[in-house]
mmCIF file of C-alpha atoms in Angstrom:
data_model
loop_
_atom_site.group_PDB
_atom_site.id
_atom_site.type_symbol
_atom_site.label_atom_id
_atom_site.label_comp_id
_atom_site.label_asym_id
_atom_site.label_seq_id
_atom_site.Cartn_x
_atom_site.Cartn_y
_atom_site.Cartn_z
ATOM 1 C CA VAL A 1 -11.107 21.704 -10.206
ATOM 2 C CA VAL A 2 -10.942 19.234 -7.311
ATOM 3 C CA ALA A 3 -9.051 16.020 -8.083
ATOM 4 C CA PRO A 4 -7.387 13.146 -6.183
ATOM 5 C CA SER A 5 -4.030 13.430 -7.986
ATOM 6 C CA ARG A 6 -1.670 16.182 -9.088
ATOM 7 C CA ALA A 7 -1.429 14.623 -12.552
ATOM 8 C CA ILE A 8 -5.134 15.273 -13.129
ATOM 9 C CA LEU A 9 -4.836 18.836 -11.862
ATOM 10 C CA ALA A 10 -1.926 19.399 -14.249
ATOM 11 C CA GLY A 11 -4.344 18.716 -17.108
ATOM 12 C CA TYR A 12 -6.276 21.879 -16.217
ATOM 13 C CA PRO A 13 -3.560 24.569 -16.154
ATOM 14 C CA ASP A 14 -6.067 27.378 -16.671
ATOM 15 C CA LYS A 15 -8.245 26.383 -13.724
ATOM 16 C CA ALA A 16 -7.794 26.803 -10.004
ATOM 17 C CA GLY A 17 -6.908 23.360 -8.707
ATOM 18 C CA LEU A 18 -7.318 21.706 -5.308
ATOM 19 C CA LEU A 19 -5.888 18.296 -4.369
ATOM 20 C CA LEU A 20 -8.202 16.086 -2.310
ATOM 21 C CA GLU A 21 -6.908 12.666 -1.337
ATOM 22 C CA PRO A 22 -9.690 10.047 -1.236
ATOM 23 C CA ALA A 23 -11.423 9.365 2.051
ATOM 24 C CA GLN A 24 -11.487 6.036 3.837
ATOM 25 C CA THR A 25 -14.293 3.893 2.478
ATOM 26 C CA HIS A 26 -13.889 0.875 4.786
ATOM 27 C CA ASP A 27 -13.751 0.363 8.526
ATOM 28 C CA GLN A 28 -10.351 -0.571 9.916
ATOM 29 C CA ALA A 29 -9.972 -4.339 10.140
ATOM 30 C CA GLY A 30 -8.759 -6.199 13.180
ATOM 31 C CA LEU A 31 -5.350 -7.833 12.769
ATOM 32 C CA SER A 32 -5.764 -11.051 14.732
ATOM 33 C CA HIS A 33 -5.699 -13.034 11.463
ATOM 34 C CA HIS A 34 -1.942 -12.491 11.288
ATOM 35 C CA GLY A 35 -1.352 -15.508 13.534
ATOM 36 C CA LYS A 36 1.313 -17.851 12.139
ATOM 37 C CA ASP A 37 -1.004 -20.862 12.076
ATOM 38 C CA ARG A 38 -3.320 -19.342 9.477
ATOM 39 C CA GLN A 39 -3.244 -19.896 5.724
ATOM 40 C CA PHE A 40 -1.262 -17.166 3.943
ATOM 41 C CA GLU A 41 -3.903 -15.100 2.140
ATOM 42 C CA ILE A 42 -3.063 -12.677 -0.705
ATOM 43 C CA VAL A 43 -5.472 -10.277 -2.394
ATOM 44 C CA VAL A 44 -5.265 -8.057 -5.469
ATOM 45 C CA PRO A 45 -8.077 -5.508 -5.007
ATOM 46 C CA GLY A 46 -8.241 -4.254 -8.577
ATOM 47 C CA THR A 47 -10.619 -4.258 -11.558
ATOM 48 C CA ARG A 48 -9.790 -5.005 -15.218
ATOM 49 C CA ALA A 49 -8.205 -1.554 -15.358
ATOM 50 C CA HIS A 50 -5.294 -3.157 -13.461
ATOM 51 C CA LEU A 51 -5.078 -6.300 -15.589
ATOM 52 C CA ARG A 52 -1.945 -5.213 -17.427
ATOM 53 C CA ASP A 53 -0.263 -4.287 -14.129
ATOM 54 C CA LEU A 54 -1.044 -7.675 -12.591
ATOM 55 C CA SER A 55 -0.096 -9.553 -15.763
ATOM 56 C CA HIS A 56 3.348 -7.998 -15.605
ATOM 57 C CA ILE A 57 4.131 -9.577 -12.212
ATOM 58 C CA ALA A 58 2.005 -12.718 -12.728
ATOM 59 C CA ARG A 59 5.034 -14.903 -13.405
ATOM 60 C CA GLY A 60 6.540 -14.186 -9.981
ATOM 61 C CA LEU A 61 3.170 -14.467 -8.262
ATOM 62 C CA ALA A 62 2.440 -17.819 -9.940
ATOM 63 C CA GLN A 63 5.815 -19.167 -8.888
ATOM 64 C CA PHE A 64 5.109 -18.164 -5.286
ATOM 65 C CA LEU A 65 1.728 -19.911 -5.330
ATOM 66 C CA ARG A 66 3.242 -23.076 -6.793
ATOM 67 C CA GLU A 67 5.978 -23.254 -4.178
ATOM 68 C CA THR A 68 3.636 -22.285 -1.311
ATOM 69 C CA PRO A 69 0.594 -24.581 -1.609
ATOM 70 C CA ASP A 70 -0.894 -23.324 1.664
ATOM 71 C CA ALA A 71 -1.029 -19.786 0.267
ATOM 72 C CA ARG A 72 -4.134 -18.532 -1.532
ATOM 73 C CA LEU A 73 -4.628 -15.692 -3.993
ATOM 74 C CA THR A 74 -7.913 -13.821 -4.479
ATOM 75 C CA THR A 75 -8.586 -11.420 -7.352
ATOM 76 C CA PHE A 76 -11.726 -9.775 -8.723
ATOM 77 C CA LEU A 77 -10.958 -10.419 -12.382
ATOM 78 C CA GLY A 78 -13.040 -13.524 -13.034
ATOM 79 C CA GLU A 79 -12.296 -15.049 -16.439
ATOM 80 C CA ASP A 80 -10.097 -12.071 -17.319
ATOM 81 C CA ALA A 81 -7.390 -13.075 -14.816
ATOM 82 C CA PRO A 82 -3.982 -13.860 -16.355
ATOM 83 C CA ARG A 83 -3.903 -17.451 -17.606
ATOM 84 C CA SER A 84 -0.828 -18.287 -15.529
ATOM 85 C CA LEU A 85 -2.887 -17.507 -12.422
ATOM 86 C CA ARG A 86 -6.183 -19.048 -13.608
ATOM 87 C CA ASP A 87 -4.613 -22.489 -13.877
ATOM 88 C CA LEU A 88 -3.558 -22.649 -10.210
ATOM 89 C CA GLY A 89 -5.609 -24.540 -7.668
ATOM 90 C CA ASN A 90 -4.848 -22.064 -4.875
ATOM 91 C CA ALA A 91 -6.040 -18.992 -6.785
ATOM 92 C CA THR A 92 -9.641 -17.747 -6.697
ATOM 93 C CA HIS A 93 -10.805 -15.229 -9.280
ATOM 94 C CA LEU A 94 -14.095 -13.726 -8.182
ATOM 95 C CA ARG A 95 -16.361 -12.031 -10.681
ATOM 96 C CA PRO A 96 -16.280 -8.220 -10.692
ATOM 97 C CA MET A 97 -18.512 -6.784 -7.969
ATOM 98 C CA SER A 98 -20.679 -3.731 -7.595
ATOM 99 C CA TRP A 99 -19.397 -1.102 -5.175
ATOM 100 C CA LEU A 100 -21.850 -2.175 -2.467
ATOM 101 C CA GLU A 101 -20.922 -5.843 -2.926
ATOM 102 C CA TYR A 102 -17.245 -4.989 -2.742
ATOM 103 C CA ARG A 103 -17.625 -2.968 0.459
ATOM 104 C CA ARG A 104 -19.475 -5.872 2.035
ATOM 105 C CA PHE A 105 -16.714 -8.257 0.910
ATOM 106 C CA VAL A 106 -14.018 -6.051 2.460
ATOM 107 C CA ALA A 107 -15.924 -5.905 5.736
ATOM 108 C CA GLU A 108 -16.228 -9.695 5.895
ATOM 109 C CA ASN A 109 -12.781 -10.865 4.695
ATOM 110 C CA ARG A 110 -9.206 -10.587 5.916
ATOM 111 C CA PHE A 111 -5.900 -11.026 4.091
ATOM 112 C CA HIS A 112 -2.246 -11.032 5.078
ATOM 113 C CA VAL A 113 -0.849 -9.277 2.002
ATOM 114 C CA ALA A 114 -2.391 -7.013 -0.653
ATOM 115 C CA LEU A 115 -0.760 -6.156 -3.968
ATOM 116 C CA ALA A 116 -0.886 -2.858 -5.860
ATOM 117 C CA PRO A 117 1.369 -3.095 -8.924
ATOM 118 C CA LEU A 118 1.326 -0.041 -11.198
ATOM 119 C CA LEU A 119 3.209 0.165 -14.471
ATOM 120 C CA ASP A 120 4.346 3.553 -15.727
ATOM 121 C CA THR A 121 1.331 4.504 -17.862
ATOM 122 C CA ALA A 122 -0.580 7.743 -18.302
ATOM 123 C CA ILE A 123 -3.603 6.345 -16.479
ATOM 124 C CA ASN A 124 -1.545 5.040 -13.569
ATOM 125 C CA ARG A 125 0.329 8.324 -13.233
ATOM 126 C CA ALA A 126 -3.051 9.993 -12.592
ATOM 127 C CA ARG A 127 -4.275 7.489 -9.996
ATOM 128 C CA SER A 128 -4.981 8.299 -6.361
ATOM 129 C CA MET A 129 -3.740 6.361 -3.347
ATOM 130 C CA SER A 130 -7.133 4.705 -2.744
ATOM 131 C CA LYS A 131 -5.573 1.224 -2.729
ATOM 132 C CA LEU A 132 -4.026 2.128 0.630
ATOM 133 C CA HIS A 133 -7.551 2.267 2.082
ATOM 134 C CA ASP A 134 -8.490 -1.071 0.497
ATOM 135 C CA HIS A 135 -5.434 -2.716 2.022
ATOM 136 C CA ALA A 136 -6.213 -1.238 5.440
ATOM 137 C CA GLY A 137 -9.789 -2.492 5.195
ATOM 138 C CA PHE A 138 -8.526 -6.013 4.558
ATOM 139 C CA GLY A 139 -5.992 -5.756 7.397
ATOM 140 C CA ALA A 140 -3.237 -6.549 4.899
ATOM 141 C CA ALA A 141 0.399 -5.590 4.535
ATOM 142 C CA GLY A 142 0.673 -3.588 1.318
ATOM 143 C CA LEU A 143 3.107 -4.217 -1.530
ATOM 144 C CA TYR A 144 3.222 -1.235 -3.893
ATOM 145 C CA SER A 145 5.024 -0.198 -7.053
ATOM 146 C CA ASP A 146 7.825 2.236 -6.299
ATOM 147 C CA ARG A 147 6.248 5.189 -8.073
ATOM 148 C CA GLU A 148 3.581 7.809 -7.493
ATOM 149 C CA PRO A 149 1.125 7.940 -5.884
ATOM 150 C CA PHE A 150 2.615 5.478 -3.405
ATOM 151 C CA LYS A 151 6.239 6.579 -3.551
ATOM 152 C CA GLY A 152 5.518 9.843 -1.796
ATOM 153 C CA ILE A 153 3.246 8.303 0.836
ATOM 154 C CA ILE A 154 4.393 4.799 1.820
ATOM 155 C CA ARG A 155 7.269 4.612 4.309
ATOM 156 C CA PRO A 156 9.196 1.435 3.437
ATOM 157 C CA GLU A 157 9.483 -1.151 6.219
ATOM 158 C CA ALA A 158 6.891 0.799 8.250
ATOM 159 C CA SER A 159 3.638 1.154 6.272
ATOM 160 C CA GLY A 160 4.326 -1.044 3.249
ATOM 161 C CA LEU A 161 7.011 -2.153 0.802
ATOM 162 C CA LEU A 162 7.889 -0.308 -2.419
ATOM 163 C CA LEU A 163 8.961 -2.577 -5.283
ATOM 164 C CA SER A 164 10.316 -2.230 -8.805
ATOM 165 C CA ASP A 165 8.559 -3.609 -11.880
ATOM 166 C CA ASP A 166 10.745 -6.743 -11.782
ATOM 167 C CA PRO A 167 8.495 -9.769 -11.047
ATOM 168 C CA ALA A 168 11.404 -11.309 -9.116
ATOM 169 C CA HIS A 169 11.215 -8.475 -6.577
ATOM 170 C CA TRP A 170 7.516 -9.170 -5.950
ATOM 171 C CA LEU A 171 8.309 -12.872 -5.544
ATOM 172 C CA ALA A 172 11.064 -12.063 -3.050
ATOM 173 C CA ALA A 173 8.791 -9.739 -1.076
ATOM 174 C CA LEU A 174 6.064 -12.385 -0.842
ATOM 175 C CA ARG A 175 8.577 -14.951 0.355
ATOM 176 C CA ARG A 176 9.851 -12.510 2.935
ATOM 177 C CA LEU A 177 6.400 -11.811 4.367
ATOM 178 C CA ARG A 178 5.460 -15.490 4.280
ATOM 179 C CA ASP A 179 8.520 -16.294 6.376
ATOM 180 C CA ASP A 180 8.290 -13.256 8.658
ATOM 181 C CA ARG A 181 4.706 -12.921 9.821
ATOM 182 C CA SER A 182 5.706 -10.325 12.423
ATOM 183 C CA LEU A 183 6.846 -8.057 9.584
ATOM 184 C CA ALA A 184 3.540 -8.583 7.764
ATOM 185 C CA LEU A 185 1.687 -7.619 10.934
ATOM 186 C CA ARG A 186 3.859 -4.529 11.443
ATOM 187 C CA LEU A 187 3.317 -3.356 7.866
ATOM 188 C CA ALA A 188 -0.434 -3.962 8.113
ATOM 189 C CA HIS A 189 -0.604 -1.906 11.299
ATOM 190 C CA GLY A 190 1.496 0.866 9.783
ATOM 191 C CA GLY A 191 -0.659 0.887 6.661
ATOM 192 C CA GLN A 192 -3.796 1.258 8.733
ATOM 193 C CA SER A 193 -2.308 4.198 10.617
ATOM 194 C CA LEU A 194 -1.357 5.839 7.329
ATOM 195 C CA SER A 195 -4.826 5.195 5.896
ATOM 196 C CA ALA A 196 -6.441 6.812 8.935
ATOM 197 C CA GLN A 197 -4.157 9.816 8.571
ATOM 198 C CA HIS A 198 -4.740 10.427 4.862
ATOM 199 C CA GLY A 199 -8.339 9.261 4.667
ATOM 200 C CA SER A 200 -9.772 10.866 7.788
ATOM 201 C CA LEU A 201 -13.385 11.868 7.195
ATOM 202 C CA ALA A 202 -12.847 14.842 9.496
ATOM 203 C CA ARG A 203 -10.024 15.993 7.204
ATOM 204 C CA VAL A 204 -12.227 15.615 4.130
ATOM 205 C CA ARG A 205 -15.023 17.565 5.793
ATOM 206 C CA ALA A 206 -12.613 20.337 6.747
ATOM 207 C CA PHE A 207 -11.335 20.422 3.160
ATOM 208 C CA TRP A 208 -14.805 21.050 1.774
ATOM 209 C CA VAL A 209 -15.652 23.642 4.404
ATOM 210 C CA ASP A 210 -12.453 25.528 3.554
ATOM 211 C CA ALA A 211 -12.899 25.096 -0.193
ATOM 212 C CA LEU A 212 -16.440 26.405 -0.179
ATOM 213 C CA LEU A 213 -15.445 29.366 1.956
ATOM 214 C CA LEU A 214 -12.563 30.217 -0.353
ATOM 215 C CA HIS A 215 -14.593 29.701 -3.541
ATOM 216 C CA PRO A 216 -18.193 30.619 -2.702
#
């Protein structure tokens, strides 16, 4: 069994298991958009499967958008976005996209901060760290829940920020990055380096060559 998380492998105790972290799916973005004179852009690159996670921190996120009118939030939840975020003039909720549409969107758009909240659920415990690659593709500083799969990968203050489930902590982190654009740039750069390390296509190719040799 080849899977992108140890939690999935644990569900197959009678099978030989191999962990394969997901490969990069986007080109690395340039980071010139982190200039201080630009609008502060936030993205939540998640489908409806993450609606409960986003809803949990929506109160803090909505407060940030109300107090920072030159900030803008983008989600891919359409009419399913939390009501507290749908009613804001500086929030855009795009309809869900096909994979090809989404890849094109990532290639053409840049953000300063990307959010990846994950509540402690069975599904989330089995997730991979693919959001790291999304954030790198957008050129964004990543804010992540302080639990697996990010807890063991993200280096705080270097490649992202790890946060509790408290919406106030997400609000504080957004305020911090809004006021310290050099930190946002540093985290975005560190996140891209980490994405390149974990998502290297050469590493994935080597994995499959080794796996097929070991298990012909």
